């Protein structure tokens, strides 16, 4: 069965420092996509970054990068130069190409950025 | 702004009632997904439509139903509401049925059943 695990319920980081949010996944399907979403206190789900299972390079989107280690089945999100506005819940999600496209979400990590 | 519009933003109703949540996908997106987010269950996939046809069902209760109309907007109908149905309901859209394309989420409808 497919599963996403986020083992850090809550994290703190000092403003301007980098932080890594952990995500491990489980699937036997060779083709999949990994996603990170941000959910601020206002509730909306904001797409951050995507990594395909066949992508050779780690994905980057501005201050966000995805540390993809396929053999370990991990897809950690790295946020560089944290800002106060980064305080939010962060969800890792997986999508199987062979499936209909539904996302399977982890339980989320709450990140608090300290000034 | 994701381009996905959900109405209403908030809904307060009583047990046993029926409500309809509405979603307008991004322009050009043919796929619509519904998700439920609750504190105890997290984010759960409910159902997917593609160009008017149901494509996948997840943990959707029989009391819930959905449809996608010819103009591609979608509605999620929740009936015989129970306290446990209180949750944040998201709609998401994409231009395909599966694969690596992104899902763009609306801002959600917060349902409170009293």
Coordinates of C-alpha atoms in Angstrom, one line a residue:
Chain A
X1 CA 0.0 0.0 0.0
X2 CA 1.1 3.5 -0.7
X3 CA 1.9 5.7 2.3
X4 CA 3.5 9.0 3.2
X5 CA 5.2 9.4 6.6
X6 CA 6.1 12.8 8.1
X7 CA 7.7 12.1 11.5
X8 CA 8.0 15.7 12.7
X9 CA 4.7 17.0 14.1
X10 CA 6.3 20.3 14.9
X11 CA 9.5 22.2 14.1
X12 CA 11.0 25.5 15.1
X13 CA 13.5 27.5 13.1
X14 CA 15.2 30.9 13.6
X15 CA 14.4 33.5 11.0
X16 CA 17.0 33.5 8.1
X17 CA 18.1 30.0 8.9
X18 CA 17.5 26.9 6.7
X19 CA 15.2 24.1 7.8
X20 CA 14.6 20.5 6.6
X21 CA 11.2 18.9 6.8
X22 CA 11.3 15.1 6.6
X23 CA 9.2 12.9 4.3
X24 CA 9.4 9.2 3.6
X25 CA 7.2 7.4 1.2
X26 CA 6.3 3.8 0.5
X27 CA 5.3 2.4 -2.9
X28 CA 6.3 -0.4 -5.2
X29 CA 5.2 1.5 -8.2
X30 CA 8.2 2.8 -10.2
X31 CA 6.4 5.8 -11.6
X32 CA 5.2 8.4 -9.1
X33 CA 5.4 12.1 -8.2
X34 CA 6.2 13.7 -4.9
X35 CA 4.7 17.0 -3.9
X36 CA 5.0 19.5 -1.0
X37 CA 2.1 21.8 -0.1
X38 CA 2.0 24.6 2.4
X39 CA -1.1 25.3 4.5
X40 CA -1.0 28.6 6.4
X41 CA -3.4 29.4 9.2
X42 CA -5.8 30.8 6.7
X43 CA -6.4 27.3 5.4
X44 CA -5.6 27.3 1.7
X45 CA -3.3 24.6 0.3
X46 CA -0.4 26.2 -1.7
X47 CA 1.7 24.1 -4.1
X48 CA 5.4 24.5 -3.4
X49 CA 7.4 21.9 -5.3
X50 CA 7.3 18.7 -7.3
X51 CA 9.7 15.8 -8.0
X52 CA 9.1 13.0 -10.4
X53 CA 10.5 9.6 -9.7
X54 CA 12.6 9.6 -12.8
X55 CA 14.0 13.1 -12.4
X56 CA 17.7 13.0 -12.2
X57 CA 18.1 16.3 -10.4
X58 CA 16.6 17.5 -7.2
X59 CA 13.8 20.0 -7.8
X60 CA 14.2 23.6 -6.8
X61 CA 11.6 26.4 -6.7
X62 CA 13.1 29.6 -5.3
X63 CA 13.9 29.1 -1.6
X64 CA 12.4 25.6 -1.7
X65 CA 14.4 22.5 -2.7
X66 CA 13.5 18.9 -2.5
X67 CA 16.2 16.5 -1.3
X68 CA 15.2 13.4 -3.2
X69 CA 16.9 10.1 -2.2
X70 CA 15.2 7.4 -4.2
X71 CA 17.0 4.4 -2.6
X72 CA 16.0 5.6 0.8
X73 CA 12.5 6.6 -0.4
X74 CA 12.8 10.0 1.1
X75 CA 11.8 13.4 -0.2
X76 CA 12.7 16.0 2.3
X77 CA 11.8 19.7 1.8
X78 CA 14.5 22.2 2.4
X79 CA 13.5 25.8 3.0
X80 CA 16.5 28.2 2.9
X81 CA 16.6 31.6 4.5
X82 CA 13.4 31.1 6.5
X83 CA 10.9 34.0 6.8
X84 CA 8.2 34.7 9.3
X85 CA 5.7 34.0 6.6
X86 CA 6.9 30.5 6.3
X87 CA 5.2 29.6 9.5
X88 CA 2.5 27.1 8.4
X89 CA 1.7 23.4 8.2
X90 CA 3.6 21.6 5.5
X91 CA 2.3 18.5 3.8
X92 CA 4.2 15.9 1.7
X93 CA 2.1 14.0 -0.8
X94 CA 2.6 11.3 -3.4
X95 CA 0.8 10.5 -6.6
X96 CA 1.1 7.3 -8.6
X97 CA 1.3 7.8 -12.4
X98 CA -0.5 4.4 -12.8
X99 CA -3.3 5.6 -10.6
X100 CA -6.0 8.1 -11.4
X101 CA -3.9 10.9 -10.0
X102 CA -5.2 11.2 -6.5
X103 CA -2.7 12.5 -4.0
X104 CA -1.9 10.6 -0.8
X105 CA -0.9 13.0 2.0
X106 CA 1.2 12.7 5.0
X107 CA 0.0 13.9 8.4
X108 CA 1.9 17.2 8.1
X109 CA 4.6 19.1 9.9
X110 CA 3.9 22.4 11.6
X111 CA 6.7 24.9 11.2
X112 CA 7.2 27.9 13.3
X113 CA 9.7 30.6 12.4
X114 CA 11.1 32.6 15.3
X115 CA 12.1 36.2 14.8
Chain B
X1 CA -4.5 32.8 -6.1
X2 CA -4.6 29.2 -7.4
X3 CA -7.5 29.9 -9.8
X4 CA -9.7 27.3 -8.2
X5 CA -12.8 28.9 -6.7
X6 CA -14.8 27.3 -3.9
X7 CA -18.1 28.6 -2.4
X8 CA -19.1 29.1 0.2
X9 CA -16.1 29.6 2.4
X10 CA -18.0 28.8 5.6
X11 CA -21.1 26.8 6.2
X12 CA -22.8 26.2 9.4
X13 CA -25.7 23.8 9.5
X14 CA -27.5 21.3 11.8
X15 CA -27.4 17.5 12.0
X16 CA -29.6 15.8 9.5
X17 CA -29.4 18.6 7.0
X18 CA -28.1 18.6 3.4
X19 CA -25.6 21.0 1.9
X20 CA -24.0 21.6 -1.5
X21 CA -20.4 22.7 -1.9
X22 CA -19.4 24.2 -5.2
X23 CA -16.1 24.3 -7.0
X24 CA -15.0 26.0 -10.2
X25 CA -11.7 24.6 -11.5
X26 CA -8.9 26.6 -13.1
X27 CA -9.6 27.6 -16.7
X28 CA -8.8 24.7 -18.9
X29 CA -8.5 22.1 -16.2
X30 CA -10.7 19.0 -16.9
X31 CA -10.0 17.1 -13.7
X32 CA -11.6 18.0 -10.3
X33 CA -10.8 16.3 -7.0
X34 CA -12.5 16.6 -3.7
X35 CA -10.7 16.2 -0.4
X36 CA -11.8 16.2 3.2
X37 CA -9.5 17.5 5.9
X38 CA -10.3 16.7 9.5
X39 CA -8.1 16.7 12.7
X40 CA -8.4 13.0 13.2
X41 CA -8.3 11.7 9.6
X42 CA -6.0 14.3 8.0
X43 CA -6.4 14.9 4.3
X44 CA -8.6 12.2 2.7
X45 CA -9.3 11.8 -1.0
X46 CA -13.0 11.6 -1.6
X47 CA -13.7 11.5 -5.4
X48 CA -12.3 12.6 -8.8
X49 CA -14.1 13.7 -12.0
X50 CA -12.6 14.1 -15.4
X51 CA -14.5 16.0 -18.0
X52 CA -17.8 15.1 -16.5
X53 CA -17.1 11.5 -15.8
X54 CA -16.3 9.9 -12.4
X55 CA -12.7 8.6 -12.5
X56 CA -11.9 7.5 -8.9
X57 CA -13.6 7.1 -5.6
X58 CA -11.8 7.3 -2.3
X59 CA -13.2 7.4 1.2
X60 CA -16.5 8.9 0.3
X61 CA -19.5 8.0 2.4
X62 CA -22.7 6.9 0.7
X63 CA -24.4 10.0 2.1
X64 CA -22.1 12.1 0.0
X65 CA -22.3 12.5 -3.8
X66 CA -20.7 14.7 -6.4
X67 CA -21.0 15.6 -10.0
X68 CA -19.2 17.6 -12.6
X69 CA -21.2 19.6 -15.0
X70 CA -20.7 20.4 -18.7
X71 CA -19.1 23.7 -17.8
X72 CA -16.7 21.7 -15.7
X73 CA -17.7 23.1 -12.3
X74 CA -18.3 20.5 -9.7
X75 CA -20.6 20.1 -6.7
X76 CA -20.2 18.0 -3.6
X77 CA -23.5 17.1 -1.9
X78 CA -23.5 16.1 1.7
X79 CA -26.7 14.8 3.1
X80 CA -28.0 13.5 6.5
X81 CA -25.2 15.4 8.1
X82 CA -23.6 14.2 11.3
X83 CA -21.3 16.0 13.7
X84 CA -18.4 14.0 12.4
X85 CA -18.8 15.5 9.0
X86 CA -17.5 18.8 10.3
X87 CA -14.3 19.4 8.3
X88 CA -12.6 21.5 5.7
X89 CA -13.5 20.4 2.2
X90 CA -11.1 21.1 -0.6
X91 CA -11.6 21.0 -4.3
X92 CA -8.5 20.7 -6.5
X93 CA -8.1 20.7 -10.2
X94 CA -5.6 19.7 -12.8
X95 CA -5.5 19.5 -16.6
X96 CA -5.0 15.7 -16.7
X97 CA -6.2 12.6 -15.0
X98 CA -2.9 11.5 -13.5
X99 CA 0.8 11.7 -13.6
X100 CA 3.1 14.4 -12.4
X101 CA 1.1 17.5 -13.1
X102 CA 0.3 19.7 -10.1
X103 CA -3.0 19.8 -8.4
X104 CA -4.1 23.3 -7.6
X105 CA -6.3 23.7 -4.5
X106 CA -9.1 26.0 -3.8
X107 CA -9.2 27.8 -0.4
X108 CA -11.7 25.3 1.0
X109 CA -15.2 25.3 2.5
X110 CA -15.2 25.0 6.3
X111 CA -18.3 23.0 7.2
X112 CA -19.5 23.0 10.8
X113 CA -22.3 20.7 11.7
X114 CA -24.0 21.6 15.0

